[in-house]
Tab-separated table of C-alpha atoms in Angstrom:
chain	number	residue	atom	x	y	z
A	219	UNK	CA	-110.766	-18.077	-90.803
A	220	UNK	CA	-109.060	-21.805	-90.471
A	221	UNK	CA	-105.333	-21.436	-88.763
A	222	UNK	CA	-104.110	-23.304	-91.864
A	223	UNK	CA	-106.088	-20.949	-94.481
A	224	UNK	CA	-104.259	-18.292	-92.265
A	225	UNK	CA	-101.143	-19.504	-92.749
A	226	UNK	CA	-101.323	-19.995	-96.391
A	227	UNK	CA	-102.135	-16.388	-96.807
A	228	UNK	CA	-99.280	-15.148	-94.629
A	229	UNK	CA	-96.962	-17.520	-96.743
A	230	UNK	CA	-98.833	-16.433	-100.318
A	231	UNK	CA	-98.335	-12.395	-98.957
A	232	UNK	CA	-94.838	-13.024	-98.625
A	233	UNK	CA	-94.459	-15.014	-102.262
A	234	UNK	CA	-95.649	-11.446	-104.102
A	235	UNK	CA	-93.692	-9.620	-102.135
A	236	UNK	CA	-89.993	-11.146	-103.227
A	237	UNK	CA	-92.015	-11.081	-106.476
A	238	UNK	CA	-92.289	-7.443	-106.160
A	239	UNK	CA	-88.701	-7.020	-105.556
A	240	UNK	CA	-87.945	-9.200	-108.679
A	241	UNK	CA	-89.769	-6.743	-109.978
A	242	UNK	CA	-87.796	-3.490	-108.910
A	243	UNK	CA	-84.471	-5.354	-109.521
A	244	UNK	CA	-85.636	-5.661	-113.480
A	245	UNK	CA	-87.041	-1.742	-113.502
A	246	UNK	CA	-83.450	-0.570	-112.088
A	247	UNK	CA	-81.062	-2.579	-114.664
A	248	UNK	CA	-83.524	-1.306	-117.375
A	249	UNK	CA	-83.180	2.306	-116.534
A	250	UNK	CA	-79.491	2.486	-115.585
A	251	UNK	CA	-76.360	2.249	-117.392
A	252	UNK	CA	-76.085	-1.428	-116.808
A	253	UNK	CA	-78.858	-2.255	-119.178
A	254	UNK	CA	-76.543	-0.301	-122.514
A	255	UNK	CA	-73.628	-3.252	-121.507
A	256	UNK	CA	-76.308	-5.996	-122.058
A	257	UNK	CA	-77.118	-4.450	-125.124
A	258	UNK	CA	-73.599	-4.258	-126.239
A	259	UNK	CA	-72.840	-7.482	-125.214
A	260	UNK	CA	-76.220	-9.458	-126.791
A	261	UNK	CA	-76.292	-7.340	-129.306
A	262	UNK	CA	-80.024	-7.109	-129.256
A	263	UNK	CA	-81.799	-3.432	-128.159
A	264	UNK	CA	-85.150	-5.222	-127.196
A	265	UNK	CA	-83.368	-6.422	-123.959
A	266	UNK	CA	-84.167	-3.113	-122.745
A	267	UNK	CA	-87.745	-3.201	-123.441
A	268	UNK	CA	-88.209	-6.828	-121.940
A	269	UNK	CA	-86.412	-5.871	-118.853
A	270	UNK	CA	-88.287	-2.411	-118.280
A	271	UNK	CA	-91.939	-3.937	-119.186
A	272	UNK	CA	-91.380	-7.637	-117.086
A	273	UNK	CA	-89.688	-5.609	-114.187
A	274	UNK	CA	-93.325	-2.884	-114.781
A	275	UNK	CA	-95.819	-6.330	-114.962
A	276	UNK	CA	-94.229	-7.780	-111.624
A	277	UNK	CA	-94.355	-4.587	-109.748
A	278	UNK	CA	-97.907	-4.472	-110.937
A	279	UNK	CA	-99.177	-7.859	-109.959
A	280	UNK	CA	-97.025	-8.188	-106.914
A	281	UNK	CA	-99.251	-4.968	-105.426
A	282	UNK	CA	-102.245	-6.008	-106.622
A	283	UNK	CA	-102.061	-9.671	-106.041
A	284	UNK	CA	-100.174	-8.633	-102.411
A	285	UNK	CA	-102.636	-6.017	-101.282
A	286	UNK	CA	-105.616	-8.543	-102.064
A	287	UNK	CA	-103.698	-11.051	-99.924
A	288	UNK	CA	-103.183	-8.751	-97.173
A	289	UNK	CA	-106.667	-8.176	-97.486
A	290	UNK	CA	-108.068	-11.567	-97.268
A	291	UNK	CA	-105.494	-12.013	-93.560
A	292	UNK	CA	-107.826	-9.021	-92.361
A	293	UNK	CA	-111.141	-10.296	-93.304
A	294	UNK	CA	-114.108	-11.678	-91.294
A	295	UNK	CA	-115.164	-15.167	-91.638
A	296	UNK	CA	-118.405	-14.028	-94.470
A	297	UNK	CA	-115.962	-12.272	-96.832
A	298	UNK	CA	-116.396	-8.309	-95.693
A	299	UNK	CA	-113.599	-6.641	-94.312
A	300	UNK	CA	-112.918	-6.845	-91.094
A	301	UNK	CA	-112.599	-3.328	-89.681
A	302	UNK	CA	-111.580	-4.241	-86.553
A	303	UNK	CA	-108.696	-6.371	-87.703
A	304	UNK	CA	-107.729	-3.422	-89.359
A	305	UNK	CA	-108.272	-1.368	-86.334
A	306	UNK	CA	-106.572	-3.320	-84.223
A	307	UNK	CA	-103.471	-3.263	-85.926
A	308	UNK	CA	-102.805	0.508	-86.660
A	309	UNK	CA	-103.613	0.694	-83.016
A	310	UNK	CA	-100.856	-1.981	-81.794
A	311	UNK	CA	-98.524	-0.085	-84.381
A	312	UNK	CA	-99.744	3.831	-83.211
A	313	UNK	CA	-100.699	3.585	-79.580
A	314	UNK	CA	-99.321	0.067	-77.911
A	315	UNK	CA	-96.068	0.242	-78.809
A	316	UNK	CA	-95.308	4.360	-77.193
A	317	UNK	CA	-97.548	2.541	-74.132
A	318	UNK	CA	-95.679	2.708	-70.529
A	319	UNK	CA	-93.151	0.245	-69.769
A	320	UNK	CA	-94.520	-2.878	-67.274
A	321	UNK	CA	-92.908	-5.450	-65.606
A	322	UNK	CA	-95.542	-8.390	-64.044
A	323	UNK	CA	-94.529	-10.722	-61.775
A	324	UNK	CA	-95.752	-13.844	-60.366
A	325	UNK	CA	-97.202	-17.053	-62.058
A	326	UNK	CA	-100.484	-19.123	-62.392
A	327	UNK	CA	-103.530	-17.988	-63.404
A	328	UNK	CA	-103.585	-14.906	-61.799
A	329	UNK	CA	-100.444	-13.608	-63.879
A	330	UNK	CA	-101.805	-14.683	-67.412
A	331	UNK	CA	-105.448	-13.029	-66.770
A	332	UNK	CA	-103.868	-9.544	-65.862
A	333	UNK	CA	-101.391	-10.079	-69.051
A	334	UNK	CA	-104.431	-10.291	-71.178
A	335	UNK	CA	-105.855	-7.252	-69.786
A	336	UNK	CA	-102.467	-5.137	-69.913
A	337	UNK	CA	-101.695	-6.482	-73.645
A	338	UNK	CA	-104.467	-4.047	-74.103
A	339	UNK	CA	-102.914	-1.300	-73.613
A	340	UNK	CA	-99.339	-1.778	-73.957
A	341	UNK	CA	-97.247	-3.940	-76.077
A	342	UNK	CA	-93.928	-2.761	-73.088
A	343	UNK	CA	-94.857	-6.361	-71.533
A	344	UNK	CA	-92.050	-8.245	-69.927
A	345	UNK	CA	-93.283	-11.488	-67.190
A	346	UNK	CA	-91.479	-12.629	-64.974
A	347	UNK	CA	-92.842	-15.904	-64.328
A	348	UNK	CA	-91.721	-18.342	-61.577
A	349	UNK	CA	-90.680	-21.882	-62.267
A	350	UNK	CA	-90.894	-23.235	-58.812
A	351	UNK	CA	-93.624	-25.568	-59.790
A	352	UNK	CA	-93.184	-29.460	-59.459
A	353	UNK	CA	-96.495	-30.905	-60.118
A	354	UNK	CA	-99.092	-32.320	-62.990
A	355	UNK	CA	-97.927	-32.341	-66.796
A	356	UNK	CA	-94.989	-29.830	-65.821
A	357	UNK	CA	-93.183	-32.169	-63.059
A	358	UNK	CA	-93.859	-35.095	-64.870
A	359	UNK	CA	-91.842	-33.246	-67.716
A	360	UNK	CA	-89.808	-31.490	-65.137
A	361	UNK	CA	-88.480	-34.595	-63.804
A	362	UNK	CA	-88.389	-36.880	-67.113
A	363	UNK	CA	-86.330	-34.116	-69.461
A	364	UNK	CA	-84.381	-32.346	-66.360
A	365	UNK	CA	-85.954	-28.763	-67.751
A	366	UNK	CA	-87.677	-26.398	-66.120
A	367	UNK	CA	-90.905	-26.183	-65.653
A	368	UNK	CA	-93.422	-24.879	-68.658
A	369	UNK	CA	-96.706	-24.473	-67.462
A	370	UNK	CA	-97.058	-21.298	-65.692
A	371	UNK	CA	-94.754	-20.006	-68.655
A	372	UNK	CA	-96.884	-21.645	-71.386
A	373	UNK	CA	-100.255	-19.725	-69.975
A	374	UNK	CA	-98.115	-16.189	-70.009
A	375	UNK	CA	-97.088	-16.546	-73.585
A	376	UNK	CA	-100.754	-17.556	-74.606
A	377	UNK	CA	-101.922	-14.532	-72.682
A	378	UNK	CA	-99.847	-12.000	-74.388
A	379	UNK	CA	-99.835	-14.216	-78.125
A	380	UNK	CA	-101.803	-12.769	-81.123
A	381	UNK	CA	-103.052	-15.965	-82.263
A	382	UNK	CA	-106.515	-17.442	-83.137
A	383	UNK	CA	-108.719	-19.465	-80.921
A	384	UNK	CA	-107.882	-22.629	-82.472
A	385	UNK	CA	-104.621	-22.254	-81.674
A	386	UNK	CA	-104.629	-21.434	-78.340
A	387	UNK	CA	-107.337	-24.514	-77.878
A	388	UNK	CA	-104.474	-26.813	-79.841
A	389	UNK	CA	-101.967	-25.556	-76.992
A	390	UNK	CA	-103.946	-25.106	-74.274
A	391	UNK	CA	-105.151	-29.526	-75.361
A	392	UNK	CA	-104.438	-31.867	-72.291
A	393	UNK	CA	-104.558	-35.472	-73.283
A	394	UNK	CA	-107.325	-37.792	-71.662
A	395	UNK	CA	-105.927	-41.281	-73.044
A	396	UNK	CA	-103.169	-43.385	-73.415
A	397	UNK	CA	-99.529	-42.699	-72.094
A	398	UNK	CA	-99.761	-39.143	-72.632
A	399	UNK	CA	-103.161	-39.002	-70.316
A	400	UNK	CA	-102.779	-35.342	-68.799
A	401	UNK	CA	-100.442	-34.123	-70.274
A	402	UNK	CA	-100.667	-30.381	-72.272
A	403	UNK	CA	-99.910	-30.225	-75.712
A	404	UNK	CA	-98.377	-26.680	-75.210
A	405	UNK	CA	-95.828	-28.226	-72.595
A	406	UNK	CA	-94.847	-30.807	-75.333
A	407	UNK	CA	-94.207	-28.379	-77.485
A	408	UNK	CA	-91.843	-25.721	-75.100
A	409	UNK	CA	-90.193	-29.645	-74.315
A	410	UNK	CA	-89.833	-29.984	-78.023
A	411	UNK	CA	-88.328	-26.656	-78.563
A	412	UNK	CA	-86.330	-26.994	-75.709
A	413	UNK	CA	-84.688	-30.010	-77.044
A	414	UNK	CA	-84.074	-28.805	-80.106
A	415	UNK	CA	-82.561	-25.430	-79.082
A	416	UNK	CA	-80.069	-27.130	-76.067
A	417	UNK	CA	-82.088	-23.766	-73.982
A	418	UNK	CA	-84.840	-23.302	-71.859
A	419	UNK	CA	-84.661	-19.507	-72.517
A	420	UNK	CA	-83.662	-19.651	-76.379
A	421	UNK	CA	-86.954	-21.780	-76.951
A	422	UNK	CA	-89.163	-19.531	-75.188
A	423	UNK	CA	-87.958	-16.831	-77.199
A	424	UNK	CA	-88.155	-18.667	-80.420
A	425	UNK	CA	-92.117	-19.872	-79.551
A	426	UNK	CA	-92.846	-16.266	-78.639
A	427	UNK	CA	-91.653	-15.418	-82.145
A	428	UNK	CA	-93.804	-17.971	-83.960
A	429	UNK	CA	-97.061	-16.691	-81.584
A	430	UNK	CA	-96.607	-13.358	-82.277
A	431	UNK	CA	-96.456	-12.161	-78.441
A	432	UNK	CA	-96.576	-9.161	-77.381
A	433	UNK	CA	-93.489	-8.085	-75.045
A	434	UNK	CA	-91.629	-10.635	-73.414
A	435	UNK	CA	-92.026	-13.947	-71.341
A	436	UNK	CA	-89.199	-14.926	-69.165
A	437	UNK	CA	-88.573	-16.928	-66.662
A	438	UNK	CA	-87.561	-16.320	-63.111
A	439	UNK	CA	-84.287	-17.719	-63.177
A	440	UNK	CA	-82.662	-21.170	-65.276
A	441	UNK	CA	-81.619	-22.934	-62.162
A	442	UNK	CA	-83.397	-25.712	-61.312
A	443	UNK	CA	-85.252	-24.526	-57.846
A	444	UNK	CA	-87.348	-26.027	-55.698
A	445	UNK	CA	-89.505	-24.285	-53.100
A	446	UNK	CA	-89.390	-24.819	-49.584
A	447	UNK	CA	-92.079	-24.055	-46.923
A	448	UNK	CA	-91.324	-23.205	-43.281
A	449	UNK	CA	-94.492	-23.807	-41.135
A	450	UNK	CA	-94.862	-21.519	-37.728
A	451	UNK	CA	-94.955	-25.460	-36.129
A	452	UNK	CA	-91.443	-26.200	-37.535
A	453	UNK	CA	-92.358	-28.524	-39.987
A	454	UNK	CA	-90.586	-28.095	-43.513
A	455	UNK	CA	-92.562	-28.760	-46.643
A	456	UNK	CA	-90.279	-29.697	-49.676
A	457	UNK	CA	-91.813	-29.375	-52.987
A	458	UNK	CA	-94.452	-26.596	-54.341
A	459	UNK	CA	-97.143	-28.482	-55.224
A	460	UNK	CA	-97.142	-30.229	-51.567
A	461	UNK	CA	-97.384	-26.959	-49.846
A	462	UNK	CA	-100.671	-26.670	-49.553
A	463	UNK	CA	-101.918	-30.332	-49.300
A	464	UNK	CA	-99.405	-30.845	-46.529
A	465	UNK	CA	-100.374	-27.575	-44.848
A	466	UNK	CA	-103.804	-28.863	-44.741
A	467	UNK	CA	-102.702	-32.113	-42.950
A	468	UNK	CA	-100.988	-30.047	-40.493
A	469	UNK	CA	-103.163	-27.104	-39.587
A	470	UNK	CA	-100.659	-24.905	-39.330
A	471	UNK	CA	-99.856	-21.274	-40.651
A	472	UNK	CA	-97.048	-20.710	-43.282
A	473	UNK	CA	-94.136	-18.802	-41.816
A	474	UNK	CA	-92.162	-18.207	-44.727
A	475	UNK	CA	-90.814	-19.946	-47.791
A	476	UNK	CA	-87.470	-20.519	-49.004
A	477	UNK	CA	-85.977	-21.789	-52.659
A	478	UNK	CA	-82.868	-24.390	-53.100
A	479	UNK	CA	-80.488	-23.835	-54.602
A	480	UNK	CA	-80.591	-20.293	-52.612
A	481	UNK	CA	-77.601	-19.058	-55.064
A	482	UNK	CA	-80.215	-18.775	-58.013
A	483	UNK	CA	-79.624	-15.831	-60.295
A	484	UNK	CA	-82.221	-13.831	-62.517
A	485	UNK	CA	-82.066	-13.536	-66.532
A	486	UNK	CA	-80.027	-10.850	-67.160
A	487	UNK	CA	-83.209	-9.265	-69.606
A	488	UNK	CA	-85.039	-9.175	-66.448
A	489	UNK	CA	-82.833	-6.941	-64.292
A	490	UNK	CA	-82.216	-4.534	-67.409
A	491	UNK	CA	-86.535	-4.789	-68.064
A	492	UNK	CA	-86.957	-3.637	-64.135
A	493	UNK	CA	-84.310	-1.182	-64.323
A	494	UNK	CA	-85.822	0.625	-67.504
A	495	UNK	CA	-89.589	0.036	-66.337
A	496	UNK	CA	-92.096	2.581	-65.594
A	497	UNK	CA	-94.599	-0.119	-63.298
A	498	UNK	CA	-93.425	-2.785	-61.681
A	499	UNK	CA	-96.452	-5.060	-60.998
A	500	UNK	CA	-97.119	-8.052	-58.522
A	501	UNK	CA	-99.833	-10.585	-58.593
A	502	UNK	CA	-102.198	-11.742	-58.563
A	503	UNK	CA	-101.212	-15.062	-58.004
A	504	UNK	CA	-100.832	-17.966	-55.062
A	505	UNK	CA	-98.765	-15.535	-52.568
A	506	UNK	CA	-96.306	-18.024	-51.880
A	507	UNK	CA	-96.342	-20.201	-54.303
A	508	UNK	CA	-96.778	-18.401	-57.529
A	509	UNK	CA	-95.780	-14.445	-56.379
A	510	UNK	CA	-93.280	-14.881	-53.755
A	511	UNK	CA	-90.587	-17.415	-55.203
A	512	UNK	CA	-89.404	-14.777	-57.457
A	513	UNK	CA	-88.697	-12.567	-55.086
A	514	UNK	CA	-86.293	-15.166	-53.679
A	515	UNK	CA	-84.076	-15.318	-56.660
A	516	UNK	CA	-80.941	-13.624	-55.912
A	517	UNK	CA	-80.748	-9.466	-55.897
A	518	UNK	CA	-84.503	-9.476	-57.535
A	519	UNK	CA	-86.204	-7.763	-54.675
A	520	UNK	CA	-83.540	-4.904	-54.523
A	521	UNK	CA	-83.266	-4.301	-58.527
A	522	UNK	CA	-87.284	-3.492	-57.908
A	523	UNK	CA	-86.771	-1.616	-54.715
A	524	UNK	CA	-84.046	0.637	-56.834
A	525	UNK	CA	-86.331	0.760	-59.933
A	526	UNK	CA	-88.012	4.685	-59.878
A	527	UNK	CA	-91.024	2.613	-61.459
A	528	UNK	CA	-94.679	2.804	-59.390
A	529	UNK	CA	-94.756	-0.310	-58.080
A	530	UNK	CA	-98.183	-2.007	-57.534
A	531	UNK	CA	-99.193	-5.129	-55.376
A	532	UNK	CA	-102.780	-6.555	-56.832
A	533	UNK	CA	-103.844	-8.367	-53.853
A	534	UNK	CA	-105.944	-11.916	-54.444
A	535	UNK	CA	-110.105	-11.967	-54.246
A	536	UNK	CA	-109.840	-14.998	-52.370
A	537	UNK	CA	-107.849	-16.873	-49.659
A	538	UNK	CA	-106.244	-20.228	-50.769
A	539	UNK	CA	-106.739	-22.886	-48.600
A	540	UNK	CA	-103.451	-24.376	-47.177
A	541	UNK	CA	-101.651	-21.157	-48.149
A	542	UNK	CA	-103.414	-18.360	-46.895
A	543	UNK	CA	-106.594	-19.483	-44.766
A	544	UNK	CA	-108.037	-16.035	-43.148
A	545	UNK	CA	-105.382	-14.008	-44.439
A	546	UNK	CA	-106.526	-10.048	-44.960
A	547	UNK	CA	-105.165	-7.545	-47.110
A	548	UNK	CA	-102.613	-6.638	-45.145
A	549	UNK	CA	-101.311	-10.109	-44.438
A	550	UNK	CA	-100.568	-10.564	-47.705
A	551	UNK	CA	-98.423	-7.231	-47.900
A	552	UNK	CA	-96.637	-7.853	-44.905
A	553	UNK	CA	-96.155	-11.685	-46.129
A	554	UNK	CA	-94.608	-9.781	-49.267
A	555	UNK	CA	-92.601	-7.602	-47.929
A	556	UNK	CA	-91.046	-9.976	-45.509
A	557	UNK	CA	-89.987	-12.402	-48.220
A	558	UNK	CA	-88.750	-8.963	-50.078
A	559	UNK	CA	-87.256	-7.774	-47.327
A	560	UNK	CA	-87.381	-4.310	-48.778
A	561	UNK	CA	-90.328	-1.588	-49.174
A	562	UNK	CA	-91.582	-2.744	-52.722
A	563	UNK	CA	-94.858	-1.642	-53.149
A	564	UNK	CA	-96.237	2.136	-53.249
A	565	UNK	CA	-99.654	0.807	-54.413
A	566	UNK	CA	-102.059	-2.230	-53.415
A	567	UNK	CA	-105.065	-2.858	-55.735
A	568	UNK	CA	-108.180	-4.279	-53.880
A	569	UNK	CA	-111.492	-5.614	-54.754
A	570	UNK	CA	-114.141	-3.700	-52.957
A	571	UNK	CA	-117.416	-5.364	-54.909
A	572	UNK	CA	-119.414	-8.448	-53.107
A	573	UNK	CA	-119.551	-11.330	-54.529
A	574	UNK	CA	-122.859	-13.273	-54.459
A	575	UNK	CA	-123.562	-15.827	-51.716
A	576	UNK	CA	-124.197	-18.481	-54.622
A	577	UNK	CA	-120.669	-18.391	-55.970
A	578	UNK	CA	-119.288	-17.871	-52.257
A	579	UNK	CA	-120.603	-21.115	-51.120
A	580	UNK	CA	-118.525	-22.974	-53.403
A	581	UNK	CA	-115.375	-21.219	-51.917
A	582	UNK	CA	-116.389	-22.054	-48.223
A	583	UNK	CA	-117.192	-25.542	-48.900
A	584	UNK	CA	-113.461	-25.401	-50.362
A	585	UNK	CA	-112.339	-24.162	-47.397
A	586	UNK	CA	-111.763	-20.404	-49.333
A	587	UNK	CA	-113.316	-16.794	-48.249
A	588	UNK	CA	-112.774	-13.338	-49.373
A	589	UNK	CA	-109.556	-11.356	-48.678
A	590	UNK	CA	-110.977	-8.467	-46.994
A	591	UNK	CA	-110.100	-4.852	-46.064
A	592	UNK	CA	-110.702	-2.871	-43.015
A	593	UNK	CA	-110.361	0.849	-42.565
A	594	UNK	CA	-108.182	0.072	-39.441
A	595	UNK	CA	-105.904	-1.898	-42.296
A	596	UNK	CA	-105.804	0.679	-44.364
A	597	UNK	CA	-104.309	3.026	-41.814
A	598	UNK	CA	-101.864	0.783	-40.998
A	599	UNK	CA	-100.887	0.522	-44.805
A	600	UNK	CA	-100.969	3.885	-44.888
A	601	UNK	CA	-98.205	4.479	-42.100
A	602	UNK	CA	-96.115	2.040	-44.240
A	603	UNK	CA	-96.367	4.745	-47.162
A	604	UNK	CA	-98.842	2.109	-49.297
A	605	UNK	CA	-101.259	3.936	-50.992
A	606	UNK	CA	-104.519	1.684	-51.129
A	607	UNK	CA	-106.730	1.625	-54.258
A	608	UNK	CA	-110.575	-0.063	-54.083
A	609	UNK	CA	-112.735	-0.523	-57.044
A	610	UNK	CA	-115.108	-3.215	-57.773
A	611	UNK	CA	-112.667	-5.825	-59.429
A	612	UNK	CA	-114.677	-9.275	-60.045
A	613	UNK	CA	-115.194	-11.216	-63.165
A	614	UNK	CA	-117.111	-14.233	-62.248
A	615	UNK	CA	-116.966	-17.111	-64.996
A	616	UNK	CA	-118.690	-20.376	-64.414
A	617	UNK	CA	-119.073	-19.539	-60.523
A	618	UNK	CA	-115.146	-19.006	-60.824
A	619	UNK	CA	-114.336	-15.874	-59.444
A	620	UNK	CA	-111.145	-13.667	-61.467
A	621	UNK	CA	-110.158	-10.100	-61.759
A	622	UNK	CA	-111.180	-8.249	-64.237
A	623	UNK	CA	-108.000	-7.914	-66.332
A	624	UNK	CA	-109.454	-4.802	-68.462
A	625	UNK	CA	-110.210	-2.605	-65.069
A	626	UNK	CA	-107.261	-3.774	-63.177
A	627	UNK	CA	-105.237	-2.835	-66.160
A	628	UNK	CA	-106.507	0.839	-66.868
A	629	UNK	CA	-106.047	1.409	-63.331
A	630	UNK	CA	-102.432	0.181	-63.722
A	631	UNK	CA	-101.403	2.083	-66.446
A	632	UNK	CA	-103.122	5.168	-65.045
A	633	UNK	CA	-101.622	5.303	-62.168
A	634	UNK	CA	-98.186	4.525	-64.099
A	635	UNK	CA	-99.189	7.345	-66.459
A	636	UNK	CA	-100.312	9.599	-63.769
A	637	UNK	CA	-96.582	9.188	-62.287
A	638	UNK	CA	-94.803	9.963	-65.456
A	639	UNK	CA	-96.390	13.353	-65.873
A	640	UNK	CA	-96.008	14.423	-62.451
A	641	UNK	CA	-92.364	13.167	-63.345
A	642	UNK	CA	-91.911	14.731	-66.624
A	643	UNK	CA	-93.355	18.429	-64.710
A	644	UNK	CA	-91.177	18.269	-62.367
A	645	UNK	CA	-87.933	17.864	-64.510
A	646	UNK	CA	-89.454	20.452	-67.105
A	647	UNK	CA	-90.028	23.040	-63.568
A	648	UNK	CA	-86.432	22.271	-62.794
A	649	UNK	CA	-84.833	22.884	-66.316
């Protein structure tokens, strides 16, 4: 089904049902005692019988017409029912909505892919997505309005939206001509929303209303930031999107990263969604461009440290050149924890499946490899009380190599599931 056909349907469902309640307004005056005081007043007794057999017809057709509509939203493009659709809606309504509590942190790619795995099984979703980022279509927009950032925010909401295909191709559009050459249409439209709502987070709210997302998008903080990179040479690299180029230039390691202004404070909805969460996720993502800056933002890191939620590090597939060239597994959580300053992870996810020397070679020509794990590392997590998990994790897409959103999710929400019944035992063995 068209977007448009879809939206004429949604609009035509709601026309029969105010019809409907027409309808029910004209069936109560004709069966109470205001109906006698029109007929005193006009004089006329058949007022009574209009009133009770037009409020009757309108309750009729609104159902019938309204069901059919409701219907034709569920069915498949040749004209049968779409089970499925069905399906998939009693099961948001039933199952998603009593699903744990998650709070997933980071940015990039890495953030939206898990989102659409975790969407899956609970509709408890609240990102926190940085806004650190200063370059392509979002720091050309960035710089020209004086907001923040949408990109990494615009692929979150996307992730978690109910929409159709089309729409997410219309949003996901980057412009290859003229003055708006590439530029994304879905930025444009979080700038257009923006503008029109005087707020960054008031617009995101109001576009995640109109996509129909499931939980909540929000960003890091609303101060304008920019990240900061501290190489172990001394050099400082100002801007996020020149971290790794420059990094390159320099061959030198990252030592850590800092934001500006360093006062930045967190959304208020974001404190209260990590205080009431049952798993607290981070990653994947660019460690310190896309996963560490929110941990920067002021109080974050110790609002998840206090949080009794499991809290789970997904560690990357690969190494990013200029950011984390022949980092292991346990770089990356020591690199985390550094920037966090506190204990805040009880869990690291890892990929234990090869990947085949085809797609790999792409990646070393890049200058990328695998992020490994050793048994000796895994001891040494395990003395820092970090349970490790291993599972084969790939999804390889057009020699692009991603998690696999539905298995890193169900092992997510199992282990946050496994943690509330131990939980819920123990209080019950107590009482």
């Amino acid at each position: 089904m068209k977007i448009l056909d879809w939206i004429k349907l949604s609009f035509n469902t709601k026309k029969w049902i105010i019809i409907g309640g027409i309808g029910l307004i004209c069936l109560i005056i004709g069966i109470t005692p205001i109906s006698y005081e029109l007929v005193l007043l006009i004089n006329n007794p058949i007022i009574y019988i209009i009133l009770l057999l037009l409020g009757g017809l309108l309750v009729i057709l609104s159902f019938k017409k309204g069901f059919n509509s409701v219907l034709k939203l569920l069915q498949s493009s040749d004209g049968n029912l779409n089970v499925d659709s069905v399906n998939r809606v009693l099961y948001k309504k039933k199952v998603l909505e009593k699903g744990p509590k998650i709070v997933a942190i980071g940015g990039g790619t890495g953030l939206s892919v898990l989102l659409r795995g975790l969407k899956e099984y609970t509709s408890n979703i609240t990102a926190i997505v940085t806004v650190a980022d200063d370059g392509g279509g979002s720091g050309v927009l960035r710089e020209d309005l004086g907001m923040l950032p949408p990109g990494d925010i615009r692929n979150c909401i996307l992730a978690l939206a109910d929409t159709e295909p089309v729409m997410e191709k219309v949003l996901q559009h980057r412009f290859k001509e003229g003055k708006l050459k590439g530029q994304n249409f879905g930025n444009l439209f979080i700038a257009a929303m923006n503008e029109i709502y005087g707020n960054f987070e008031r617009a995101i709210k109001e576009i995640s209303n109109v996509l129909a997302v499931t939980g909540r998008v929000l960003p890091m903080t609303l101060e304008d930031v920019k990240l900061y990179a501290k190489l172990k040479n001394g050099e400082i690299i100002e801007g996020e999107s020149k971290i790794p180029i420059k990094n390159k230039e320099l061959g030198s390691e990252i030592d850590e990263v800092f934001i500006n202004p360093k006062e930045s404070y967190p959304l208020k909805e974001a404190i209260d969604a990590i205080n009431e969460a049952d798993g607290i996720v981070l990653g994947p993502g660019s460690l310190y461009t896309s996963v560490i800056p929110n941990l920067l933002v002021k109080d974050l890191s110790y609002h998840i440290w206090k949080s009794d939620a499991v809290k789970i590090y997904v560690s990357n597939v690969m190494t990013q050149p200029g950011e984390t060239d022949n980092y292991d597994v346990l770089d990356h959580v020591k690199a985390l924890l550094k920037h966090g300053k506190i204990d805040i992870v009880d869990y690291v996810i890892v990929n234990n499946e090869e990947i085949p020397e085809s797609v790999l070679k792409k990646y070393h020509e890049d200058g990328a490899q695998s992020v490994i794990i050793s048994d000796n590392q895994e001891k040494e997590l395990n003395k820092m009380n970090i349970k490790v998990i291993k599972e084969d994790l790939i999804d390889i897409k057009k020699n692009y190599v991603r998690h696999d959103a539905h298995k890193v999710s169900k092992i997510i929400t199992d282990l946050i599931i496994k943690k509330k019944i131990e939980k819920d035992n123990k209080n019950s063995r107590e009482n």
